[in-house]
Amino acid sequence: MTVSVRAVLAAVLAAGALSACGADEDRLQYATDYSGHAPLGVVGYPTSDSLRVTQELVWRLADGRPGALESLAADPDDKGAREEIEKTAQNWIRAYRQGAGGKVTAEFYDEGSVRQVVVVYFHDTAQIKVFQVRITGRTGEGGWRVTMREPDPKEDQGAPDWVPRTPGGLGSKTPL
């Protein structure tokens, strides 16, 4: 092998090792979060990715970590959205932190191949939060994210009329 071939091979192996470390760190963080929070009740039809981002949202609310909550937002690189996302994260933590620390059920509505409506029931505080999760990026490369565009607390005035007071009331199908 020539020196340049060895250098390229070494660089490829090093990059692979580093990316594996990043994946291991993500798995470790998820396992730590999972064991450190109450289990999330699930109703409906989540995908593995829509479930994961919803779980992480509830955990970040419970932990009161606005920066970590913001990292789950759709369109975080849109400069116009950045301020709205920051304010939304602060508002949601203020409103739902206590409830997120207790018993929580997430109901996933309709089919979730590219987006899904999620209704979260915070049982201890009798609160309900509705939001949408969706794939981001042109081809989904941005992963699943949460639509977080409620910078004014008045925009978050409870659940829409169609949302049942208890999980499963509509069979996880949005009314037409």
mmCIF file of C-alpha atoms in Angstrom:
data_model
loop_
_atom_site.group_PDB
_atom_site.id
_atom_site.type_symbol
_atom_site.label_atom_id
_atom_site.label_comp_id
_atom_site.label_asym_id
_atom_site.label_seq_id
_atom_site.Cartn_x
_atom_site.Cartn_y
_atom_site.Cartn_z
ATOM 1 C CA MET A 1 0.000 0.000 0.000
ATOM 2 C CA THR A 2 1.175 3.486 -0.755
ATOM 3 C CA VAL A 3 1.226 6.195 1.861
ATOM 4 C CA SER A 4 -1.771 8.039 0.352
ATOM 5 C CA VAL A 5 -3.894 4.854 0.240
ATOM 6 C CA ARG A 6 -3.020 4.153 3.888
ATOM 7 C CA ALA A 7 -3.933 7.714 4.847
ATOM 8 C CA VAL A 8 -7.298 7.476 3.097
ATOM 9 C CA LEU A 9 -7.998 4.080 4.674
ATOM 10 C CA ALA A 10 -7.083 5.401 8.127
ATOM 11 C CA ALA A 11 -9.320 8.451 7.648
ATOM 12 C CA VAL A 12 -12.266 6.280 6.578
ATOM 13 C CA LEU A 13 -11.831 3.958 9.566
ATOM 14 C CA ALA A 14 -11.499 6.899 11.964
ATOM 15 C CA ALA A 15 -14.650 8.542 10.575
ATOM 16 C CA GLY A 16 -16.559 5.290 10.944
ATOM 17 C CA ALA A 17 -15.412 4.914 14.543
ATOM 18 C CA LEU A 18 -16.419 8.489 15.361
ATOM 19 C CA SER A 19 -19.863 8.117 13.819
ATOM 20 C CA ALA A 20 -20.353 4.870 15.734
ATOM 21 C CA CYS A 21 -19.443 6.711 18.938
ATOM 22 C CA GLY A 22 -22.068 9.368 18.170
ATOM 23 C CA ALA A 23 -24.714 6.685 17.636
ATOM 24 C CA ASP A 24 -23.683 4.989 20.879
ATOM 25 C CA GLU A 25 -23.961 8.306 22.721
ATOM 26 C CA ASP A 26 -27.467 8.840 21.331
ATOM 27 C CA ARG A 27 -28.529 5.353 22.437
ATOM 28 C CA LEU A 28 -27.006 5.874 25.890
ATOM 29 C CA GLN A 29 -28.749 9.242 26.276
ATOM 30 C CA TYR A 30 -32.077 7.730 25.226
ATOM 31 C CA ALA A 31 -31.658 4.803 27.654
ATOM 32 C CA THR A 32 -30.776 7.221 30.462
ATOM 33 C CA ASP A 33 -33.799 9.395 29.704
ATOM 34 C CA TYR A 34 -36.055 6.347 29.428
ATOM 35 C CA SER A 35 -35.018 5.003 32.824
ATOM 36 C CA GLY A 36 -35.199 8.444 34.452
ATOM 37 C CA HIS A 37 -38.810 9.247 33.549
ATOM 38 C CA ALA A 38 -42.243 7.746 34.082
ATOM 39 C CA PRO A 39 -43.368 5.540 31.197
ATOM 40 C CA LEU A 40 -45.450 7.198 28.498
ATOM 41 C CA GLY A 41 -48.842 5.639 27.877
ATOM 42 C CA VAL A 42 -49.547 5.200 24.177
ATOM 43 C CA VAL A 43 -52.838 5.058 22.271
ATOM 44 C CA GLY A 44 -53.239 5.005 18.520
ATOM 45 C CA TYR A 45 -50.808 4.415 15.712
ATOM 46 C CA PRO A 46 -47.365 5.957 16.227
ATOM 47 C CA THR A 47 -44.385 5.212 14.068
ATOM 48 C CA SER A 48 -41.222 4.414 16.000
ATOM 49 C CA ASP A 49 -39.928 7.889 15.119
ATOM 50 C CA SER A 50 -43.095 9.830 15.966
ATOM 51 C CA LEU A 51 -43.212 7.975 19.299
ATOM 52 C CA ARG A 52 -39.580 8.741 20.050
ATOM 53 C CA VAL A 53 -39.812 12.488 19.374
ATOM 54 C CA THR A 54 -43.023 12.667 21.436
ATOM 55 C CA GLN A 55 -41.371 10.826 24.331
ATOM 56 C CA GLU A 56 -38.420 13.188 24.149
ATOM 57 C CA LEU A 57 -40.744 16.193 24.124
ATOM 58 C CA VAL A 58 -42.493 15.010 27.299
ATOM 59 C CA TRP A 59 -39.128 14.329 28.965
ATOM 60 C CA ARG A 60 -37.790 17.800 28.067
ATOM 61 C CA LEU A 61 -40.962 19.390 29.422
ATOM 62 C CA ALA A 62 -40.597 17.442 32.669
ATOM 63 C CA ASP A 63 -36.908 18.342 32.945
ATOM 64 C CA GLY A 64 -37.602 22.033 32.306
ATOM 65 C CA ARG A 65 -34.827 22.285 29.716
ATOM 66 C CA PRO A 66 -35.808 24.869 27.085
ATOM 67 C CA GLY A 67 -32.677 24.406 24.943
ATOM 68 C CA ALA A 68 -33.214 20.659 24.772
ATOM 69 C CA LEU A 69 -36.893 21.183 23.959
ATOM 70 C CA GLU A 70 -36.005 23.664 21.209
ATOM 71 C CA SER A 71 -33.723 21.058 19.629
ATOM 72 C CA LEU A 72 -36.823 18.971 18.854
ATOM 73 C CA ALA A 73 -38.481 21.767 16.864
ATOM 74 C CA ALA A 74 -39.170 21.649 13.144
ATOM 75 C CA ASP A 75 -37.367 24.332 11.128
ATOM 76 C CA PRO A 76 -34.804 25.261 13.824
ATOM 77 C CA ASP A 77 -32.500 26.852 11.233
ATOM 78 C CA ASP A 78 -35.168 29.218 9.909
ATOM 79 C CA LYS A 79 -34.034 32.544 11.391
ATOM 80 C CA GLY A 80 -37.595 33.858 11.509
ATOM 81 C CA ALA A 81 -38.732 30.805 13.429
ATOM 82 C CA ARG A 82 -35.873 30.761 15.954
ATOM 83 C CA GLU A 83 -37.387 33.377 18.263
ATOM 84 C CA GLU A 84 -40.862 31.820 18.021
ATOM 85 C CA ILE A 85 -39.419 28.404 18.887
ATOM 86 C CA GLU A 86 -37.526 29.772 21.902
ATOM 87 C CA LYS A 87 -40.624 31.508 23.266
ATOM 88 C CA THR A 88 -42.793 28.469 22.569
ATOM 89 C CA ALA A 89 -40.387 26.201 24.468
ATOM 90 C CA GLN A 90 -40.401 28.522 27.466
ATOM 91 C CA ASN A 91 -44.198 28.803 27.406
ATOM 92 C CA TRP A 92 -44.742 25.054 27.086
ATOM 93 C CA ILE A 93 -42.365 24.314 29.961
ATOM 94 C CA ARG A 94 -44.095 26.890 32.137
ATOM 95 C CA ALA A 95 -47.514 25.450 31.261
ATOM 96 C CA TYR A 96 -46.851 21.686 31.212
ATOM 97 C CA ARG A 97 -43.762 20.932 33.321
ATOM 98 C CA GLN A 98 -45.678 19.785 36.363
ATOM 99 C CA GLY A 99 -48.014 17.558 34.347
ATOM 100 C CA ALA A 100 -45.140 16.094 32.294
ATOM 101 C CA GLY A 101 -43.530 14.854 35.492
ATOM 102 C CA GLY A 102 -46.489 12.598 36.260
ATOM 103 C CA LYS A 103 -48.678 10.147 34.390
ATOM 104 C CA VAL A 104 -48.880 11.034 30.680
ATOM 105 C CA THR A 105 -50.641 9.406 27.737
ATOM 106 C CA ALA A 106 -49.941 10.310 24.118
ATOM 107 C CA GLU A 107 -52.551 9.539 21.504
ATOM 108 C CA PHE A 108 -51.336 9.353 17.911
ATOM 109 C CA TYR A 109 -53.951 10.186 15.316
ATOM 110 C CA ASP A 110 -54.287 8.794 11.809
ATOM 111 C CA GLU A 111 -51.540 7.361 9.656
ATOM 112 C CA GLY A 112 -48.071 8.739 10.370
ATOM 113 C CA SER A 113 -45.868 8.216 7.339
ATOM 114 C CA VAL A 114 -44.868 11.902 7.042
ATOM 115 C CA ARG A 115 -46.757 13.752 9.797
ATOM 116 C CA GLN A 116 -48.962 12.960 12.728
ATOM 117 C CA VAL A 117 -51.268 14.813 15.112
ATOM 118 C CA VAL A 118 -50.457 13.965 18.723
ATOM 119 C CA VAL A 119 -52.708 14.662 21.696
ATOM 120 C CA VAL A 120 -50.909 14.469 25.026
ATOM 121 C CA TYR A 121 -52.938 13.981 28.198
ATOM 122 C CA PHE A 122 -51.243 15.107 31.425
ATOM 123 C CA HIS A 123 -53.343 13.151 33.912
ATOM 124 C CA ASP A 124 -52.087 14.659 37.183
ATOM 125 C CA THR A 125 -52.917 18.210 36.085
ATOM 126 C CA ALA A 126 -55.889 17.372 33.791
ATOM 127 C CA GLN A 127 -54.218 19.260 30.932
ATOM 128 C CA ILE A 128 -54.310 18.365 27.251
ATOM 129 C CA LYS A 129 -51.793 19.513 24.645
ATOM 130 C CA VAL A 130 -52.182 19.023 20.874
ATOM 131 C CA PHE A 131 -49.270 19.352 18.467
ATOM 132 C CA GLN A 132 -48.001 17.933 15.206
ATOM 133 C CA VAL A 133 -44.866 15.896 14.580
ATOM 134 C CA ARG A 134 -43.474 15.571 11.078
ATOM 135 C CA ILE A 135 -40.541 14.530 8.975
ATOM 136 C CA THR A 136 -38.245 17.432 8.127
ATOM 137 C CA GLY A 137 -35.877 18.041 5.256
ATOM 138 C CA ARG A 138 -36.598 17.511 1.600
ATOM 139 C CA THR A 139 -36.228 13.748 1.866
ATOM 140 C CA GLY A 140 -36.650 13.223 5.592
ATOM 141 C CA GLU A 141 -32.972 13.652 6.394
ATOM 142 C CA GLY A 142 -33.855 16.090 9.199
ATOM 143 C CA GLY A 143 -35.655 13.356 11.117
ATOM 144 C CA TRP A 144 -38.925 13.733 13.003
ATOM 145 C CA ARG A 145 -39.526 17.084 14.662
ATOM 146 C CA VAL A 146 -42.259 18.916 16.543
ATOM 147 C CA THR A 147 -44.078 21.934 15.123
ATOM 148 C CA MET A 148 -43.485 24.591 17.790
ATOM 149 C CA ARG A 149 -44.950 27.902 16.670
ATOM 150 C CA GLU A 150 -46.925 29.246 19.645
ATOM 151 C CA PRO A 151 -44.833 32.155 20.954
ATOM 152 C CA ASP A 152 -47.848 33.858 22.551
ATOM 153 C CA PRO A 153 -49.188 31.903 25.547
ATOM 154 C CA LYS A 154 -52.719 32.931 24.494
ATOM 155 C CA GLU A 155 -52.317 30.700 21.406
ATOM 156 C CA ASP A 156 -52.148 27.696 23.717
ATOM 157 C CA GLN A 157 -55.589 27.944 25.276
ATOM 158 C CA GLY A 158 -56.449 24.291 25.594
ATOM 159 C CA ALA A 159 -57.444 21.542 23.228
ATOM 160 C CA PRO A 160 -59.654 22.031 20.173
ATOM 161 C CA ASP A 161 -63.328 21.045 20.509
ATOM 162 C CA TRP A 162 -62.851 17.778 18.601
ATOM 163 C CA VAL A 163 -60.363 16.382 21.149
ATOM 164 C CA PRO A 164 -61.967 13.937 23.607
ATOM 165 C CA ARG A 165 -61.388 14.454 27.334
ATOM 166 C CA THR A 166 -59.912 10.960 27.641
ATOM 167 C CA PRO A 167 -57.508 9.059 25.365
ATOM 168 C CA GLY A 168 -59.036 6.823 22.714
ATOM 169 C CA GLY A 169 -62.421 8.509 22.563
ATOM 170 C CA LEU A 170 -62.320 8.869 18.779
ATOM 171 C CA GLY A 171 -60.470 5.671 17.993
ATOM 172 C CA SER A 172 -57.354 7.682 17.124
ATOM 173 C CA LYS A 173 -58.988 9.062 13.982
ATOM 174 C CA THR A 174 -59.393 12.802 13.494
ATOM 175 C CA PRO A 175 -62.953 13.797 12.646
ATOM 176 C CA LEU A 176 -63.518 14.880 9.054
#
